[in-house]
């Protein structure tokens, strides 16, 4: 299997982070900053200042000592509605850091502060509102970036960019932000722990210096205006590769990440049912235990493990009625599968819709509902809602040399359905076999991230010791290369 992909148009990006204007053939406005991003041209730069004493208080006031010493990123350029023209409102962004976190301050003046659009919504829901974004290419590979955004009401949004233009909206980090609306406009103040970013150690000196990619963006809702600090032309085939440079980061050490997240689930379900159903309980109880582990083996590679991960950890999937021959695709929200998810992406679908979402490895199939539903003529059937994931482990990360590595192994339990006939006799029948899933992925960047070559190998093995599983293969293997 071979998949070749060329430059991805910015118009294909999800509106969550990359609202690129539709090109208008009649628009004769020249893109004023095109020379600034031409191959070989100098990129915009901003220097971060090290916090010497007290770190900024995250309250949105921007009166901390660190901000008086930090240089400002200004001169934003419109992407829409008038590409290449200066933004209609001034914007300033500053960056500070210490050994634990990166701090960002944004002063966003507005000539009509009473017209600032500030809606309240759930996290990661980009409603019609003003927004401010900051993105860090901490690997400095011109292909990946961590994005953090906030609106004037303090609604948070974060995502991970990969392959220069693609985004993973399911990625969630632990970070703090505060906003404030005043007579001059509004402000935003971020604290992003270094443990939430990924970067490789530089050199062996006592105070190694880092260069990261960075960009800022601002949306003004009432004008339908979107502007970038490091300009992005409407016909650009990249995004992360157009970022500016963040300098002045000295003495950082990639933190040794260790996160242990145990969980317990207790559930009581009360619902109407048939009294004759042997499996019906007016008060149905359920309980479960499990844990997720995340450990940074090196500054480049992260080991993630999970014991009995539960779908109850995430939001409920939207209801769907699927009348097609294709399965429904839902976003992945389980913490174990989100870490390094971009590395395992290998699209094989064409077009739009569910068929266009086809991946060689779709993680939601691990732990899905049992594939076999036994029938009991005139009786009752009780089938588990999901297959138990007994254990899973994953190694993922990207080295400073440009190698992206991903290895995953997961074991799911054999599941049984309970059946009862019309006479009340109960029995059990197999619903899902004991299964193992494995994935290995390797990608190498070339030409400073402008090109990449990768390979993937997937495997599924099942113990089919029941004739009810005659429709399933005992093993399945697939391999592919992409570039």
Short mmCIF file of C-alpha atoms in Angstrom, two decimals:
data_model
loop_
_atom_site.label_atom_id
_atom_site.label_comp_id
_atom_site.label_asym_id
_atom_site.label_seq_id
_atom_site.Cartn_x
_atom_site.Cartn_y
_atom_site.Cartn_z
CA UNK A 1 0.00 0.00 0.00
CA UNK A 2 1.46 3.37 -1.01
CA UNK A 3 0.12 6.79 -0.19
CA UNK A 4 1.63 9.94 -1.68
CA UNK A 5 0.46 13.34 -0.54
CA UNK A 6 1.42 16.67 -1.99
CA UNK A 7 1.15 20.13 -0.41
CA UNK A 8 -2.10 20.51 1.50
CA UNK A 9 -4.04 23.66 0.78
CA UNK A 10 -4.73 25.83 3.80
CA UNK A 11 -8.36 25.80 2.70
CA UNK A 12 -8.56 22.18 3.89
CA UNK A 13 -7.80 23.05 7.52
CA UNK A 14 -10.46 22.77 10.18
CA UNK A 15 -12.07 26.11 11.09
CA UNK A 16 -11.23 25.51 14.74
CA UNK A 17 -7.74 26.93 14.38
CA UNK A 18 -7.04 27.83 10.82
CA UNK A 19 -9.87 29.90 9.36
CA UNK A 20 -8.36 30.61 5.97
CA UNK A 21 -10.26 32.97 3.71
CA UNK A 22 -11.66 31.68 0.46
CA UNK A 23 -9.66 33.08 -2.41
CA UNK A 24 -11.50 35.66 -4.51
CA UNK A 25 -10.46 35.78 -8.16
CA UNK A 26 -11.39 39.45 -8.37
CA UNK A 27 -9.27 40.44 -5.37
CA UNK A 28 -6.32 42.43 -6.71
CA UNK A 29 -4.79 43.27 -3.32
CA UNK A 30 -1.14 42.20 -3.34
CA UNK A 31 0.09 40.25 -0.34
CA UNK A 32 2.38 42.85 1.20
CA UNK A 33 4.36 40.44 3.37
CA UNK A 34 4.97 37.73 0.78
CA UNK A 35 8.66 38.56 0.63
CA UNK A 36 8.94 38.00 4.37
CA UNK A 37 8.08 34.33 4.01
CA UNK A 38 9.71 33.59 0.69
CA UNK A 39 12.24 30.73 0.70
CA UNK A 40 15.50 31.94 2.21
CA UNK A 41 13.98 35.16 3.54
CA UNK A 42 14.41 36.18 7.17
CA UNK A 43 11.61 35.17 9.51
CA UNK A 44 10.04 37.41 12.12
CA UNK A 45 11.63 37.01 15.54
CA UNK A 46 10.68 37.66 19.14
CA UNK A 47 12.93 37.19 22.17
CA UNK A 48 11.62 35.64 25.36
CA UNK A 49 12.73 37.14 28.68
CA UNK A 50 13.66 34.98 31.64
CA UNK A 51 11.77 35.58 34.87
CA UNK A 52 14.39 36.60 37.42
CA UNK A 53 12.33 36.92 40.58
CA UNK A 54 8.58 36.36 40.92
CA UNK A 55 6.74 34.71 38.03
CA UNK A 56 3.75 36.57 36.60
CA UNK A 57 0.47 36.21 38.46
CA UNK A 58 -2.08 34.80 36.02
CA UNK A 59 -4.84 37.36 36.51
CA UNK A 60 -5.01 39.17 33.15
CA UNK A 61 -3.72 42.49 34.54
CA UNK A 62 -0.28 42.45 32.80
CA UNK A 63 1.27 44.59 35.55
CA UNK A 64 3.99 42.08 36.47
CA UNK A 65 7.67 43.00 36.34
CA UNK A 66 8.41 40.37 33.68
CA UNK A 67 6.18 42.08 31.12
CA UNK A 68 7.95 45.44 31.41
CA UNK A 69 11.23 43.79 30.36
CA UNK A 70 9.83 41.63 27.55
CA UNK A 71 9.83 42.79 23.93
CA UNK A 72 6.50 42.91 22.11
CA UNK A 73 5.40 41.13 18.96
CA UNK A 74 3.41 43.66 16.92
CA UNK A 75 2.48 44.37 13.32
CA UNK A 76 -0.15 41.68 12.70
CA UNK A 77 -1.16 41.03 9.07
CA UNK A 78 -4.64 40.11 7.90
CA UNK A 79 -5.41 36.74 6.41
CA UNK A 80 -9.06 37.67 6.05
CA UNK A 81 -10.99 39.62 4.93
CA UNK A 82 -8.23 41.61 3.14
CA UNK A 83 -5.12 39.40 2.84
CA UNK A 84 -1.82 41.20 3.25
CA UNK A 85 -3.17 44.42 4.75
CA UNK A 86 -2.29 45.47 8.33
CA UNK A 87 -4.74 44.39 11.00
CA UNK A 88 -7.37 47.03 11.77
CA UNK A 89 -6.61 46.86 15.51
CA UNK A 90 -3.22 46.93 17.19
CA UNK A 91 -2.10 43.78 19.01
CA UNK A 92 0.87 43.11 21.29
CA UNK A 93 2.17 39.77 22.56
CA UNK A 94 5.05 39.11 24.96
CA UNK A 95 6.74 35.90 26.14
CA UNK A 96 8.53 35.13 29.40
CA UNK A 97 9.74 31.84 30.86
CA UNK A 98 11.30 30.16 33.86
CA UNK A 99 12.47 26.62 34.56
CA UNK A 100 8.88 25.40 34.89
CA UNK A 101 6.68 27.20 32.37
CA UNK A 102 6.25 29.52 29.40
CA UNK A 103 4.24 32.70 30.03
CA UNK A 104 2.43 34.69 27.35
CA UNK A 105 0.85 38.13 27.73
CA UNK A 106 -1.40 39.64 25.07
CA UNK A 107 -2.67 43.23 25.07
CA UNK A 108 -5.46 43.47 22.51
CA UNK A 109 -6.64 47.08 22.18
CA UNK A 110 -10.00 47.78 20.56
CA UNK A 111 -11.29 51.18 19.45
CA UNK A 112 -14.81 50.00 20.34
CA UNK A 113 -14.44 47.88 23.48
CA UNK A 114 -18.22 47.82 23.90
CA UNK A 115 -18.38 45.81 20.64
CA UNK A 116 -16.04 43.01 21.73
CA UNK A 117 -17.81 39.70 21.13
CA UNK A 118 -17.35 37.45 24.15
CA UNK A 119 -19.56 34.38 24.29
CA UNK A 120 -19.39 31.72 26.97
CA UNK A 121 -19.10 28.13 25.73
CA UNK A 122 -17.60 24.79 26.59
CA UNK A 123 -13.88 24.17 26.26
CA UNK A 124 -12.67 23.57 22.67
CA UNK A 125 -15.90 24.98 21.24
CA UNK A 126 -14.92 27.86 18.95
CA UNK A 127 -18.08 29.91 19.10
CA UNK A 128 -18.61 33.24 17.32
CA UNK A 129 -16.35 35.41 19.48
CA UNK A 130 -13.10 37.33 19.58
CA UNK A 131 -10.12 34.99 20.09
CA UNK A 132 -6.37 35.15 20.68
CA UNK A 133 -4.11 32.24 19.72
CA UNK A 134 -0.48 31.33 20.42
CA UNK A 135 1.27 28.33 18.84
CA UNK A 136 4.68 26.86 19.68
CA UNK A 137 6.75 24.70 17.35
CA UNK A 138 8.84 23.47 20.27
CA UNK A 139 10.44 20.67 18.25
CA UNK A 140 11.46 23.38 15.74
CA UNK A 141 10.82 20.89 12.96
CA UNK A 142 8.54 23.17 10.87
CA UNK A 143 5.89 20.43 10.95
CA UNK A 144 4.37 20.23 14.45
CA UNK A 145 3.03 22.79 16.92
CA UNK A 146 1.04 23.09 20.14
CA UNK A 147 -1.79 25.63 19.95
CA UNK A 148 -3.41 27.47 22.89
CA UNK A 149 -6.27 29.94 22.51
CA UNK A 150 -8.71 31.91 24.65
CA UNK A 151 -11.64 34.26 24.14
CA UNK A 152 -12.46 37.33 26.29
CA UNK A 153 -14.70 35.21 28.55
CA UNK A 154 -11.83 32.85 29.36
CA UNK A 155 -13.02 29.91 27.23
CA UNK A 156 -10.00 27.71 26.53
CA UNK A 157 -9.14 25.94 23.30
CA UNK A 158 -6.08 23.80 22.53
CA UNK A 159 -4.99 21.50 19.72
CA UNK A 160 -1.95 19.86 18.19
CA UNK A 161 -0.79 20.58 14.63
CA UNK A 162 1.12 17.99 12.63
CA UNK A 163 2.26 17.49 9.03
CA UNK A 164 2.43 21.29 8.80
CA UNK A 165 -1.29 21.78 8.17
CA UNK A 166 -3.30 19.04 9.88
CA UNK A 167 -4.76 19.38 13.37
CA UNK A 168 -5.75 17.08 16.21
CA UNK A 169 -8.50 18.81 18.18
CA UNK A 170 -8.74 15.98 20.73
CA UNK A 171 -5.38 16.91 22.28
CA UNK A 172 -5.86 18.56 25.68
CA UNK A 173 -3.17 20.04 27.89
CA UNK A 174 -3.09 21.27 31.49
CA UNK A 175 -2.53 25.05 31.44
CA UNK A 176 -3.81 28.27 32.98
CA UNK A 177 -5.13 31.46 31.42
CA UNK A 178 -6.90 34.59 32.63
CA UNK A 179 -8.59 37.35 30.63
CA UNK A 180 -9.87 40.82 31.39
CA UNK A 181 -11.97 43.33 29.44
CA UNK A 182 -11.28 47.00 30.13
CA UNK A 183 -11.86 50.43 28.61
CA UNK A 184 -8.98 49.93 26.12
CA UNK A 185 -9.88 46.46 24.86
CA UNK A 186 -9.03 43.12 26.45
CA UNK A 187 -6.03 41.17 27.74
CA UNK A 188 -5.02 37.53 28.04
CA UNK A 189 -2.32 36.02 30.28
CA UNK A 190 -1.16 32.40 29.84
CA UNK A 191 0.91 29.98 31.90
CA UNK A 192 1.87 26.86 29.93
CA UNK A 193 3.91 24.27 31.88
CA UNK A 194 6.93 22.93 30.02
CA UNK A 195 5.68 19.43 30.87
CA UNK A 196 2.80 19.99 28.42
CA UNK A 197 5.16 20.74 25.52
CA UNK A 198 7.62 18.39 23.85
CA UNK A 199 11.17 19.43 23.01
CA UNK A 200 14.56 17.77 22.82
CA UNK A 201 17.55 18.62 24.98
CA UNK A 202 20.14 20.87 23.29
CA UNK A 203 23.83 20.32 23.94
CA UNK A 204 25.60 19.62 27.20
CA UNK A 205 26.31 23.18 28.28
CA UNK A 206 25.07 24.56 31.58
CA UNK A 207 22.68 26.95 29.81
CA UNK A 208 21.80 25.58 26.36
CA UNK A 209 19.95 27.97 24.05
CA UNK A 210 16.82 26.91 22.19
CA UNK A 211 15.12 28.27 19.10
CA UNK A 212 11.45 27.45 18.71
CA UNK A 213 8.92 28.34 16.09
CA UNK A 214 6.10 30.63 17.26
CA UNK A 215 3.11 32.45 15.89
CA UNK A 216 0.27 34.56 17.28
CA UNK A 217 -3.15 35.14 15.78
CA UNK A 218 -6.18 37.28 16.60
CA UNK A 219 -9.80 37.02 15.55
CA UNK A 220 -12.11 40.05 15.68
CA UNK A 221 -15.57 38.59 15.32
CA UNK A 222 -17.60 41.66 14.38
CA UNK A 223 -15.26 42.39 11.44
CA UNK A 224 -14.81 38.74 10.45
CA UNK A 225 -11.11 39.55 10.67
CA UNK A 226 -8.32 37.06 11.27
CA UNK A 227 -4.70 38.19 11.45
CA UNK A 228 -1.31 36.60 12.10
CA UNK A 229 1.91 37.99 13.54
CA UNK A 230 4.03 35.86 11.17
CA UNK A 231 2.05 36.38 7.95
CA UNK A 232 0.21 33.53 6.24
CA UNK A 233 -0.85 34.17 2.61
CA UNK A 234 -4.24 32.83 1.51
CA UNK A 235 -2.66 30.50 -1.05
CA UNK A 236 -0.12 29.05 1.38
CA UNK A 237 0.36 25.28 1.30
CA UNK A 238 1.78 25.27 4.83
CA UNK A 239 1.22 26.80 8.24
CA UNK A 240 3.74 25.66 10.85
CA UNK A 241 6.51 26.08 8.28
CA UNK A 242 5.63 29.80 8.13
CA UNK A 243 6.02 30.45 11.86
CA UNK A 244 8.35 33.10 13.20
CA UNK A 245 11.31 32.46 15.50
CA UNK A 246 11.28 32.45 19.31
CA UNK A 247 14.75 33.15 20.72
CA UNK A 248 16.22 33.82 24.15
CA UNK A 249 15.26 30.47 25.68
CA UNK A 250 18.31 29.54 27.73
CA UNK A 251 18.91 26.94 30.38
CA UNK A 252 15.71 24.96 29.81
CA UNK A 253 15.68 21.30 30.67
CA UNK A 254 13.01 18.99 29.28
CA UNK A 255 11.15 17.83 32.41
CA UNK A 256 11.04 14.15 33.28
CA UNK A 257 7.33 13.64 32.96
CA UNK A 258 5.57 11.28 35.32
CA UNK A 259 1.79 11.30 35.50
CA UNK A 260 -0.35 8.67 37.21
CA UNK A 261 -4.10 9.00 36.83
CA UNK A 262 -6.13 6.37 38.70
CA UNK A 263 -9.88 6.36 38.29
CA UNK A 264 -12.95 4.67 39.67
CA UNK A 265 -16.42 4.56 38.19
CA UNK A 266 -19.65 3.97 40.09
CA UNK A 267 -22.91 4.11 38.21
CA UNK A 268 -26.58 3.66 39.05
CA UNK A 269 -29.04 3.30 36.17
CA UNK A 270 -32.78 3.61 36.74
CA UNK A 271 -34.95 3.12 33.68
CA UNK A 272 -38.23 1.43 32.71
CA UNK A 273 -38.09 -2.14 31.46
CA UNK A 274 -39.90 -5.43 31.16
CA UNK A 275 -40.46 -7.23 34.46
CA UNK A 276 -40.25 -10.56 32.63
CA UNK A 277 -36.71 -9.81 31.49
CA UNK A 278 -34.34 -11.79 33.72
CA UNK A 279 -31.61 -9.21 33.08
CA UNK A 280 -33.70 -6.15 33.95
CA UNK A 281 -32.98 -4.40 37.22
CA UNK A 282 -34.88 -1.37 38.36
CA UNK A 283 -31.66 -0.24 40.03
CA UNK A 284 -28.71 -1.39 37.89
CA UNK A 285 -25.35 -0.91 39.57
CA UNK A 286 -21.95 -0.80 37.86
CA UNK A 287 -18.41 -0.29 39.18
CA UNK A 288 -14.93 -0.29 37.67
CA UNK A 289 -11.32 0.63 38.47
CA UNK A 290 -8.40 1.54 36.23
CA UNK A 291 -5.40 3.82 35.76
CA UNK A 292 -3.39 5.69 33.13
CA UNK A 293 0.38 6.16 33.35
CA UNK A 294 2.55 8.57 31.39
CA UNK A 295 6.34 8.58 31.81
CA UNK A 296 9.02 10.44 29.88
CA UNK A 297 11.72 7.83 29.26
CA UNK A 298 13.87 10.50 27.59
CA UNK A 299 13.25 14.08 26.53
CA UNK A 300 12.12 12.65 23.17
CA UNK A 301 10.18 9.47 23.98
CA UNK A 302 7.12 9.02 26.20
CA UNK A 303 5.85 5.71 27.56
CA UNK A 304 2.09 5.59 28.04
CA UNK A 305 0.30 2.70 29.71
CA UNK A 306 -3.31 2.06 30.61
CA UNK A 307 -5.05 -0.55 32.72
CA UNK A 308 -8.73 -1.06 31.97
CA UNK A 309 -9.37 2.37 30.37
CA UNK A 310 -13.03 3.25 30.48
CA UNK A 311 -15.21 5.10 27.97
CA UNK A 312 -16.78 6.81 30.99
CA UNK A 313 -13.65 8.98 31.13
CA UNK A 314 -14.81 10.93 28.09
CA UNK A 315 -17.81 12.80 26.82
CA UNK A 316 -20.64 10.79 25.29
CA UNK A 317 -20.52 10.42 21.52
CA UNK A 318 -23.18 12.30 19.56
CA UNK A 319 -26.18 10.19 18.61
CA UNK A 320 -26.20 8.96 15.02
CA UNK A 321 -28.42 6.83 12.82
CA UNK A 322 -26.13 5.09 10.35
CA UNK A 323 -27.97 3.63 7.35
CA UNK A 324 -24.84 3.15 5.24
CA UNK A 325 -22.43 0.26 4.76
CA UNK A 326 -19.64 2.26 6.44
CA UNK A 327 -18.95 2.48 10.15
CA UNK A 328 -19.32 5.77 11.99
CA UNK A 329 -16.15 7.59 12.98
CA UNK A 330 -15.97 9.33 16.34
CA UNK A 331 -13.18 11.47 17.82
CA UNK A 332 -10.81 9.80 20.25
CA UNK A 333 -10.97 11.23 23.78
CA UNK A 334 -9.40 8.51 25.94
CA UNK A 335 -6.15 9.93 27.42
CA UNK A 336 -4.09 6.85 26.56
CA UNK A 337 -4.84 7.02 22.84
CA UNK A 338 -4.46 10.81 22.52
CA UNK A 339 -0.75 10.93 23.42
CA UNK A 340 1.23 10.89 20.15
CA UNK A 341 -1.92 10.26 18.10
CA UNK A 342 -0.52 12.29 15.18
CA UNK A 343 2.31 9.80 14.67
CA UNK A 344 -0.13 6.93 14.06
CA UNK A 345 -2.14 8.82 11.43
CA UNK A 346 -2.14 7.05 8.08
CA UNK A 347 -5.14 8.03 6.00
CA UNK A 348 -6.39 5.69 3.27
CA UNK A 349 -9.81 7.23 2.61
CA UNK A 350 -10.80 9.43 -0.31
CA UNK A 351 -13.36 12.21 -0.46
CA UNK A 352 -15.44 13.60 2.38
CA UNK A 353 -17.66 12.02 4.99
CA UNK A 354 -16.97 8.86 6.98
CA UNK A 355 -15.27 7.10 4.06
CA UNK A 356 -12.78 9.97 3.89
CA UNK A 357 -11.92 9.42 7.57
CA UNK A 358 -10.66 5.88 6.97
CA UNK A 359 -7.33 5.21 8.67
CA UNK A 360 -5.15 2.14 8.58
CA UNK A 361 -5.30 2.34 12.38
CA UNK A 362 -8.52 3.65 13.94
CA UNK A 363 -8.05 3.57 17.71
CA UNK A 364 -11.77 3.56 18.54
CA UNK A 365 -11.94 -0.04 17.27
CA UNK A 366 -9.89 -1.01 20.35
CA UNK A 367 -12.49 -1.39 23.08
CA UNK A 368 -15.49 -1.04 20.77
CA UNK A 369 -18.84 -2.79 21.39
CA UNK A 370 -18.74 -6.57 20.81
CA UNK A 371 -19.03 -7.49 17.14
CA UNK A 372 -21.31 -10.49 17.61
CA UNK A 373 -24.83 -10.12 19.01
CA UNK A 374 -26.37 -13.53 19.80
CA UNK A 375 -30.08 -13.97 19.28
CA UNK A 376 -32.56 -15.62 21.64
CA UNK A 377 -35.81 -16.33 19.85
CA UNK A 378 -38.64 -15.13 22.01
CA UNK A 379 -36.22 -14.43 24.86
CA UNK A 380 -33.87 -11.72 26.08
CA UNK A 381 -30.24 -10.82 25.40
CA UNK A 382 -27.82 -8.78 27.49
CA UNK A 383 -24.65 -7.70 25.61
CA UNK A 384 -21.78 -5.68 27.15
CA UNK A 385 -21.74 -2.06 25.97
CA UNK A 386 -17.99 -2.17 25.25
CA UNK A 387 -15.10 -4.62 25.13
CA UNK A 388 -12.82 -4.47 28.16
CA UNK A 389 -9.27 -3.29 27.42
CA UNK A 390 -7.27 -5.40 29.86
CA UNK A 391 -4.07 -3.48 29.26
CA UNK A 392 -2.30 -1.31 26.72
CA UNK A 393 1.13 0.27 26.33
CA UNK A 394 2.53 2.78 23.86
CA UNK A 395 5.92 4.35 23.14
CA UNK A 396 5.82 7.54 21.10
CA UNK A 397 7.83 10.66 20.43
CA UNK A 398 10.04 12.59 18.06
CA UNK A 399 13.81 12.84 18.24
CA UNK A 400 15.89 15.91 17.54
CA UNK A 401 17.25 14.14 14.44
CA UNK A 402 13.75 14.17 12.91
CA UNK A 403 12.65 10.60 13.63
CA UNK A 404 9.02 10.13 14.75
CA UNK A 405 8.52 6.80 16.50
CA UNK A 406 5.30 5.11 17.57
CA UNK A 407 4.75 1.58 18.89
CA UNK A 408 1.43 0.45 20.40
CA UNK A 409 0.20 -2.83 21.89
CA UNK A 410 -3.27 -3.45 23.36
CA UNK A 411 -5.04 -6.57 24.67
CA UNK A 412 -8.84 -6.75 24.84
CA UNK A 413 -10.76 -9.36 26.80
CA UNK A 414 -13.13 -12.04 25.54
CA UNK A 415 -16.70 -10.93 26.18
CA UNK A 416 -19.85 -12.97 26.65
CA UNK A 417 -23.52 -12.14 26.22
CA UNK A 418 -26.21 -13.44 28.55
CA UNK A 419 -29.28 -15.04 26.98
CA UNK A 420 -32.59 -16.17 28.45
CA UNK A 421 -35.29 -18.08 26.60
CA UNK A 422 -39.03 -17.69 27.02
CA UNK A 423 -39.02 -20.34 29.75
CA UNK A 424 -36.48 -18.44 31.81
CA UNK A 425 -33.47 -20.70 31.22
CA UNK A 426 -30.30 -18.60 31.16
CA UNK A 427 -27.05 -19.30 29.33
CA UNK A 428 -23.99 -17.47 28.03
CA UNK A 429 -22.65 -17.14 24.50
CA UNK A 430 -19.47 -15.59 23.14
CA UNK A 431 -19.81 -12.04 21.84
CA UNK A 432 -16.18 -10.91 21.29
CA UNK A 433 -12.96 -12.97 21.12
CA UNK A 434 -9.78 -12.32 23.06
CA UNK A 435 -7.85 -9.97 20.75
CA UNK A 436 -4.48 -8.27 20.46
CA UNK A 437 -3.80 -5.12 18.44
CA UNK A 438 -0.34 -3.86 17.50
CA UNK A 439 0.93 -0.87 15.52
CA UNK A 440 4.45 0.26 14.61
CA UNK A 441 5.02 3.61 12.89
CA UNK A 442 8.21 5.38 11.78
CA UNK A 443 8.58 8.76 10.02
CA UNK A 444 11.76 10.62 9.02
CA UNK A 445 11.81 14.35 8.23
CA UNK A 446 13.99 15.77 5.47
CA UNK A 447 14.85 19.25 4.19
CA UNK A 448 14.11 20.95 7.54
CA UNK A 449 10.65 19.46 7.71
CA UNK A 450 9.63 20.26 4.15
CA UNK A 451 9.52 16.56 3.27
CA UNK A 452 8.98 13.32 5.15
CA UNK A 453 9.02 9.59 4.45
CA UNK A 454 7.22 7.11 6.67
CA UNK A 455 6.16 3.49 7.08
CA UNK A 456 3.52 1.72 9.16
CA UNK A 457 2.78 -1.87 10.15
CA UNK A 458 -0.46 -2.96 11.84
CA UNK A 459 -1.51 -6.33 13.23
CA UNK A 460 -4.66 -7.81 14.74
CA UNK A 461 -4.74 -11.31 16.25
CA UNK A 462 -7.82 -13.03 17.66
CA UNK A 463 -8.44 -16.27 19.53
CA UNK A 464 -11.38 -17.73 17.59
CA UNK A 465 -12.31 -20.74 19.72
CA UNK A 466 -16.05 -20.40 19.07
CA UNK A 467 -17.88 -21.00 15.80
CA UNK A 468 -19.87 -17.80 16.45
CA UNK A 469 -16.81 -15.92 15.16
CA UNK A 470 -16.68 -17.60 11.76
CA UNK A 471 -17.18 -14.17 10.15
CA UNK A 472 -13.92 -12.85 11.66
CA UNK A 473 -10.37 -13.62 10.48
CA UNK A 474 -8.00 -14.98 13.11
CA UNK A 475 -5.30 -12.51 12.06
CA UNK A 476 -4.94 -9.44 9.90
CA UNK A 477 -1.82 -7.55 8.86
CA UNK A 478 -1.32 -4.40 6.84
CA UNK A 479 1.69 -2.29 5.91
CA UNK A 480 2.15 0.94 4.03
CA UNK A 481 4.54 3.73 3.16
CA UNK A 482 3.79 7.43 2.70
CA UNK A 483 5.68 10.51 1.72
#
